[in-house]
mmCIF file of C-alpha atoms in Angstrom:
data_model
loop_
_atom_site.group_PDB
_atom_site.id
_atom_site.type_symbol
_atom_site.label_atom_id
_atom_site.label_comp_id
_atom_site.label_asym_id
_atom_site.label_seq_id
_atom_site.Cartn_x
_atom_site.Cartn_y
_atom_site.Cartn_z
ATOM 1 C CA MET I 18 -2.757 -68.595 -13.149
ATOM 2 C CA THR I 19 0.170 -70.383 -14.852
ATOM 3 C CA ASN I 20 3.840 -70.416 -14.082
ATOM 4 C CA ILE I 21 5.423 -71.751 -17.431
ATOM 5 C CA VAL I 22 9.136 -72.225 -17.355
ATOM 6 C CA PRO I 23 11.527 -74.016 -19.673
ATOM 7 C CA LEU I 24 12.309 -77.582 -18.413
ATOM 8 C CA ASN I 25 15.836 -78.594 -17.442
ATOM 9 C CA ASN I 26 17.459 -81.390 -15.693
ATOM 10 C CA GLN I 27 19.090 -79.311 -12.927
ATOM 11 C CA SER I 28 16.174 -77.296 -11.427
ATOM 12 C CA HIS I 29 13.648 -80.067 -12.223
ATOM 13 C CA ARG I 30 15.611 -83.114 -11.554
ATOM 14 C CA ASP I 31 13.355 -84.398 -8.773
ATOM 15 C CA LEU I 32 10.093 -83.049 -10.313
ATOM 16 C CA ARG I 33 7.187 -85.493 -10.670
ATOM 17 C CA VAL I 34 4.038 -85.295 -12.832
ATOM 18 C CA MET I 35 0.839 -87.133 -12.686
ATOM 19 C CA ALA I 36 0.643 -88.712 -16.132
ATOM 20 C CA LEU I 37 -2.897 -90.216 -16.186
ATOM 21 C CA VAL I 38 -4.926 -87.515 -14.406
ATOM 22 C CA SER I 39 -7.838 -86.708 -16.668
ATOM 23 C CA ASP I 40 -8.588 -83.179 -17.703
ATOM 24 C CA GLU I 41 -12.111 -81.848 -16.933
ATOM 25 C CA ARG I 42 -12.646 -80.350 -20.366
ATOM 26 C CA ASN I 43 -15.613 -80.889 -22.594
ATOM 27 C CA PHE I 44 -13.928 -79.664 -25.913
ATOM 28 C CA VAL I 45 -10.349 -80.156 -26.760
ATOM 29 C CA ALA I 46 -8.281 -78.865 -29.725
ATOM 30 C CA VAL I 47 -7.011 -81.768 -31.943
ATOM 31 C CA VAL I 48 -4.939 -82.157 -35.062
ATOM 32 C CA ALA I 49 -5.855 -83.882 -38.304
ATOM 33 C CA GLY I 50 -3.403 -86.717 -37.746
ATOM 34 C CA GLU I 51 -5.477 -87.755 -34.735
ATOM 35 C CA PHE I 52 -8.809 -88.159 -36.627
ATOM 36 C CA PRO I 53 -8.496 -91.929 -37.280
ATOM 37 C CA HIS I 54 -8.064 -92.414 -33.543
ATOM 38 C CA LEU I 55 -10.733 -89.917 -32.442
ATOM 39 C CA ALA I 56 -13.587 -90.668 -34.766
ATOM 40 C CA PRO I 57 -14.520 -94.032 -33.270
ATOM 41 C CA HIS I 58 -15.074 -92.214 -29.930
ATOM 42 C CA TYR I 59 -15.649 -88.537 -30.112
ATOM 43 C CA PRO I 60 -17.634 -86.114 -32.353
ATOM 44 C CA ILE I 61 -15.052 -83.882 -34.255
ATOM 45 C CA PHE I 62 -16.046 -80.286 -35.193
ATOM 46 C CA PHE I 63 -14.616 -77.136 -36.199
ATOM 47 C CA SER I 64 -14.899 -74.180 -33.762
ATOM 48 C CA LYS I 65 -13.557 -70.555 -33.636
ATOM 49 C CA ASP I 66 -10.826 -69.249 -31.294
ATOM 50 C CA SER I 67 -12.501 -66.819 -28.990
ATOM 51 C CA GLU I 68 -9.672 -64.294 -29.281
ATOM 52 C CA THR I 69 -8.565 -64.560 -32.903
ATOM 53 C CA GLY I 70 -11.709 -65.960 -34.624
ATOM 54 C CA ALA I 71 -9.594 -68.542 -36.412
ATOM 55 C CA PHE I 72 -11.070 -71.920 -37.038
ATOM 56 C CA TYR I 73 -9.579 -75.053 -35.372
ATOM 57 C CA CYS I 74 -10.619 -78.695 -34.983
ATOM 58 C CA GLY I 75 -11.863 -79.935 -31.747
ATOM 59 C CA ALA I 76 -13.099 -83.169 -30.149
ATOM 60 C CA MET I 77 -16.143 -83.068 -27.899
ATOM 61 C CA LEU I 78 -15.858 -84.931 -24.681
ATOM 62 C CA GLY I 79 -18.959 -83.539 -22.912
ATOM 63 C CA PHE I 80 -21.916 -81.178 -23.249
ATOM 64 C CA ASP I 81 -21.305 -78.912 -20.200
ATOM 65 C CA GLU I 82 -18.291 -76.739 -19.357
ATOM 66 C CA GLY I 83 -15.661 -78.960 -17.579
ATOM 67 C CA GLU I 84 -17.562 -82.095 -18.402
ATOM 68 C CA ASN I 85 -15.373 -84.997 -19.526
ATOM 69 C CA LEU I 86 -17.675 -88.029 -19.983
ATOM 70 C CA PHE I 87 -14.813 -90.337 -20.711
ATOM 71 C CA VAL I 88 -12.850 -89.796 -17.444
ATOM 72 C CA ALA I 89 -13.839 -93.232 -16.166
ATOM 73 C CA GLU I 90 -12.408 -94.916 -19.274
ATOM 74 C CA GLY I 91 -8.750 -94.439 -18.395
ATOM 75 C CA ARG I 92 -6.548 -96.153 -21.043
ATOM 76 C CA ASN I 93 -9.457 -97.786 -22.805
ATOM 77 C CA VAL I 94 -10.223 -94.794 -25.074
ATOM 78 C CA TYR I 95 -7.759 -92.775 -27.031
ATOM 79 C CA ARG I 96 -6.968 -89.488 -25.320
ATOM 80 C CA PRO I 97 -6.369 -86.391 -27.566
ATOM 81 C CA LEU I 98 -2.747 -85.248 -27.750
ATOM 82 C CA ASN I 99 -3.655 -81.962 -25.946
ATOM 83 C CA LEU I 100 -4.947 -84.017 -22.978
ATOM 84 C CA GLN I 101 -2.001 -86.265 -23.031
ATOM 85 C CA ARG I 102 0.554 -83.496 -22.922
ATOM 86 C CA GLY I 103 -0.558 -82.530 -19.493
ATOM 87 C CA PRO I 104 1.290 -79.527 -18.085
ATOM 88 C CA PHE I 105 3.875 -79.398 -20.892
ATOM 89 C CA PHE I 106 4.160 -76.749 -23.582
ATOM 90 C CA VAL I 107 6.575 -76.098 -26.386
ATOM 91 C CA ALA I 108 8.759 -72.972 -25.981
ATOM 92 C CA GLY I 109 10.735 -72.497 -29.152
ATOM 93 C CA SER I 110 12.865 -75.575 -29.446
ATOM 94 C CA ASP I 111 12.499 -76.424 -25.732
ATOM 95 C CA ILE I 112 9.797 -78.087 -23.692
ATOM 96 C CA ALA I 113 8.344 -75.974 -20.870
ATOM 97 C CA ILE I 114 6.231 -77.037 -17.928
ATOM 98 C CA ASP I 115 3.566 -75.079 -15.945
ATOM 99 C CA LEU I 116 4.837 -75.445 -12.296
ATOM 100 C CA ASP I 117 1.543 -74.310 -10.881
ATOM 101 C CA SER I 118 -0.366 -77.093 -12.572
ATOM 102 C CA PRO I 119 -2.250 -79.517 -10.122
ATOM 103 C CA LYS I 120 -0.640 -82.294 -12.123
ATOM 104 C CA VAL I 121 2.896 -81.307 -10.939
ATOM 105 C CA GLY I 122 4.223 -82.581 -7.559
ATOM 106 C CA SER I 123 3.705 -86.321 -7.639
ATOM 107 C CA GLY I 124 3.689 -89.221 -10.069
ATOM 108 C CA GLU I 125 6.208 -89.823 -12.846
ATOM 109 C CA LEU I 126 9.858 -88.527 -12.543
ATOM 110 C CA LEU I 127 10.892 -86.429 -15.473
ATOM 111 C CA PHE I 128 14.675 -87.388 -15.347
ATOM 112 C CA ASP I 129 16.570 -90.355 -14.218
ATOM 113 C CA GLU I 130 19.603 -90.375 -11.733
ATOM 114 C CA SER I 131 21.991 -89.319 -14.528
ATOM 115 C CA GLY I 132 19.913 -86.403 -15.560
ATOM 116 C CA ALA I 133 18.654 -87.962 -18.808
ATOM 117 C CA PRO I 134 14.980 -87.836 -19.637
ATOM 118 C CA SER I 135 12.814 -90.509 -18.079
ATOM 119 C CA VAL I 136 10.721 -92.904 -20.189
ATOM 120 C CA TYR I 137 7.685 -90.643 -19.416
ATOM 121 C CA LEU I 138 9.407 -87.340 -20.496
ATOM 122 C CA LYS I 139 10.583 -89.128 -23.679
ATOM 123 C CA SER I 140 7.002 -89.998 -24.452
ATOM 124 C CA ILE I 141 6.046 -86.242 -24.026
ATOM 125 C CA MET I 142 8.906 -85.273 -26.396
ATOM 126 C CA ALA I 143 7.512 -87.830 -28.961
ATOM 127 C CA LEU I 144 4.061 -86.453 -28.469
ATOM 128 C CA PHE I 145 5.282 -82.949 -29.424
ATOM 129 C CA ARG I 146 6.918 -84.263 -32.494
ATOM 130 C CA ASP I 147 3.448 -85.246 -33.683
ATOM 131 C CA LEU I 148 1.479 -82.288 -32.144
ATOM 132 C CA VAL I 149 3.548 -79.333 -33.343
ATOM 133 C CA PRO I 150 3.758 -80.091 -37.062
ATOM 134 C CA GLY I 151 0.092 -81.442 -36.778
ATOM 135 C CA MET I 152 -1.049 -77.943 -35.780
ATOM 136 C CA GLU I 153 0.297 -76.385 -39.087
ATOM 137 C CA GLN I 154 -1.068 -79.321 -41.163
ATOM 138 C CA THR I 155 -4.397 -78.966 -39.683
ATOM 139 C CA ARG I 156 -4.283 -75.124 -40.256
ATOM 140 C CA ILE I 157 -3.646 -75.701 -43.956
ATOM 141 C CA PHE I 158 -6.361 -78.348 -44.122
ATOM 142 C CA ILE I 159 -8.827 -75.903 -42.699
ATOM 143 C CA GLU I 160 -7.612 -73.194 -45.023
ATOM 144 C CA VAL I 161 -8.277 -75.349 -48.134
ATOM 145 C CA LEU I 162 -11.858 -76.239 -46.845
ATOM 146 C CA LEU I 163 -12.631 -72.676 -46.289
ATOM 147 C CA GLY I 164 -11.391 -71.861 -49.721
ATOM 148 C CA LEU I 165 -13.950 -74.498 -51.102
ATOM 149 C CA LYS I 166 -16.773 -73.220 -48.847
ATOM 150 C CA LEU I 167 -16.904 -76.659 -47.226
ATOM 151 C CA ILE I 168 -17.497 -75.478 -43.561
ATOM 152 C CA GLU I 169 -20.953 -74.600 -42.331
ATOM 153 C CA PRO I 170 -22.405 -73.984 -38.756
ATOM 154 C CA ILE I 171 -24.257 -76.848 -37.072
ATOM 155 C CA ASP I 172 -26.700 -76.436 -34.204
ATOM 156 C CA ILE I 173 -27.262 -79.471 -31.916
ATOM 157 C CA ASN I 174 -30.370 -79.628 -29.673
ATOM 158 C CA LEU I 175 -30.457 -82.530 -27.040
ATOM 159 C CA SER I 176 -32.833 -83.538 -24.319
ATOM 160 C CA PHE I 177 -31.689 -85.659 -21.416
ATOM 161 C CA ASP I 178 -33.219 -88.045 -18.972
ATOM 162 C CA ASP I 179 -33.379 -85.544 -16.116
ATOM 163 C CA GLY I 180 -35.451 -83.254 -18.271
ATOM 164 C CA THR I 181 -32.747 -80.696 -19.055
ATOM 165 C CA ARG I 182 -32.184 -79.571 -22.537
ATOM 166 C CA ARG I 183 -28.866 -78.433 -24.244
ATOM 167 C CA SER I 184 -28.453 -76.370 -27.338
ATOM 168 C CA LEU I 185 -24.826 -76.315 -28.630
ATOM 169 C CA ALA I 186 -23.915 -73.289 -30.696
ATOM 170 C CA GLY I 187 -20.470 -72.155 -32.010
ATOM 171 C CA LEU I 188 -19.869 -75.467 -33.808
ATOM 172 C CA TYR I 189 -19.065 -76.084 -37.443
ATOM 173 C CA THR I 190 -18.953 -79.150 -39.578
ATOM 174 C CA ILE I 191 -18.617 -80.271 -43.234
ATOM 175 C CA ASN I 192 -21.083 -78.828 -45.721
ATOM 176 C CA GLN I 193 -21.984 -82.120 -47.453
ATOM 177 C CA GLU I 194 -24.133 -80.384 -50.086
ATOM 178 C CA ALA I 195 -21.150 -78.296 -51.161
ATOM 179 C CA LEU I 196 -18.874 -81.304 -51.045
ATOM 180 C CA ARG I 197 -21.224 -83.119 -53.529
ATOM 181 C CA ASP I 198 -21.224 -80.183 -55.776
ATOM 182 C CA LEU I 199 -17.320 -79.829 -56.017
ATOM 183 C CA ALA I 200 -15.670 -79.909 -59.390
ATOM 184 C CA ASP I 201 -14.005 -83.212 -60.185
ATOM 185 C CA ALA I 202 -10.571 -81.460 -60.117
ATOM 186 C CA ASP I 203 -11.193 -80.188 -56.490
ATOM 187 C CA VAL I 204 -12.379 -83.701 -55.349
ATOM 188 C CA LEU I 205 -9.231 -85.225 -56.952
ATOM 189 C CA MET I 206 -6.987 -82.601 -55.148
ATOM 190 C CA LEU I 207 -8.766 -83.387 -51.792
ATOM 191 C CA PHE I 208 -8.173 -87.093 -52.392
ATOM 192 C CA ARG I 209 -4.490 -86.770 -53.304
ATOM 193 C CA ARG I 210 -3.797 -84.637 -50.388
ATOM 194 C CA GLY I 211 -5.464 -86.971 -47.944
ATOM 195 C CA TYR I 212 -8.073 -84.482 -47.093
ATOM 196 C CA LEU I 213 -10.992 -86.480 -48.449
ATOM 197 C CA HIS I 214 -10.376 -89.223 -45.816
ATOM 198 C CA LEU I 215 -10.223 -86.638 -43.105
ATOM 199 C CA ILE I 216 -13.490 -84.996 -44.316
ATOM 200 C CA TYR I 217 -15.286 -88.324 -44.186
ATOM 201 C CA LEU I 218 -13.829 -89.025 -40.784
ATOM 202 C CA MET I 219 -15.365 -85.786 -39.549
ATOM 203 C CA ILE I 220 -18.726 -86.614 -41.136
ATOM 204 C CA SER I 221 -18.851 -90.217 -39.627
ATOM 205 C CA SER I 222 -17.881 -88.889 -36.190
ATOM 206 C CA LEU I 223 -21.137 -86.941 -35.928
ATOM 207 C CA ALA I 224 -22.741 -90.339 -35.008
ATOM 208 C CA GLN I 225 -20.778 -90.123 -31.720
ATOM 209 C CA VAL I 226 -23.081 -87.256 -30.519
ATOM 210 C CA LYS I 227 -25.788 -89.899 -29.928
ATOM 211 C CA PHE I 228 -23.470 -92.090 -27.918
ATOM 212 C CA LEU I 229 -22.013 -89.185 -25.917
ATOM 213 C CA ALA I 230 -25.659 -88.247 -25.022
ATOM 214 C CA GLN I 231 -26.081 -91.875 -23.899
ATOM 215 C CA ARG I 232 -23.069 -91.602 -21.724
ATOM 216 C CA LYS I 233 -24.550 -88.380 -20.215
ATOM 217 C CA ASN I 234 -27.927 -90.101 -19.531
ATOM 218 C CA THR I 235 -26.232 -93.108 -17.942
ATOM 219 C CA ALA I 236 -24.288 -90.584 -15.524
ATOM 220 C CA LEU I 237 -27.445 -88.722 -14.896
ATOM 221 C CA ARG I 238 -29.538 -91.850 -14.111
ATOM 222 C CA ALA I 239 -26.812 -93.056 -11.776
ATOM 223 C CA GLY I 240 -26.896 -89.704 -9.977
ATOM 224 C CA LEU I 241 -30.674 -89.880 -9.683
ATOM 225 C CA GLY I 242 -30.743 -93.461 -8.555
ATOM 226 C CA LEU I 243 -32.730 -94.573 -11.571
ATOM 227 C CA PRO I 244 -32.258 -97.981 -13.448
ATOM 228 C CA ARG I 245 -29.626 -97.628 -16.181
#
């Protein structure tokens, strides 16, 4: 359940939020502007919204529901904006907060003694200045790729050190054959719009699946008491 209300410096003057609590999510929606920060750490895929069927971009943090293999990293690894925002949302031109979130109650103050936004709340406000327009920019990016038939499904099959296997479905990536076959005019358009760079960041990020599996195996071996 959620209890999302607009944030104000009267009702929420003494409210605190835990800023660095890691979400236990294995797949997080991301925006295109994050790709340069994400690609060195996370595989970036397309997926489809379960309700609307619309494509969105997401970073993979683990292989099982609720599994974030980067929790122990803290500040050492870039955290997607949708994790950084914590219990905050945008409601029109206002920032709202989910008062029922487990992150609410202790941690960073949202307002100072004069009722002005705290340093932490200012960082959240700045975050949304990137996230909100980034969502529209990413939607247009995906729309262009769909028009050029550059998105295709990808199946990922993995085996882990404890003998378990995972088959990951519902993920999509760049169709590299279709990319190679594009007309020169389309390639130039992608380059000029900055999309070619984003495309190759997505392709290069696929190498992170291997390293994510290594993280999983390290965690499994520690749990089984085996040498790492």
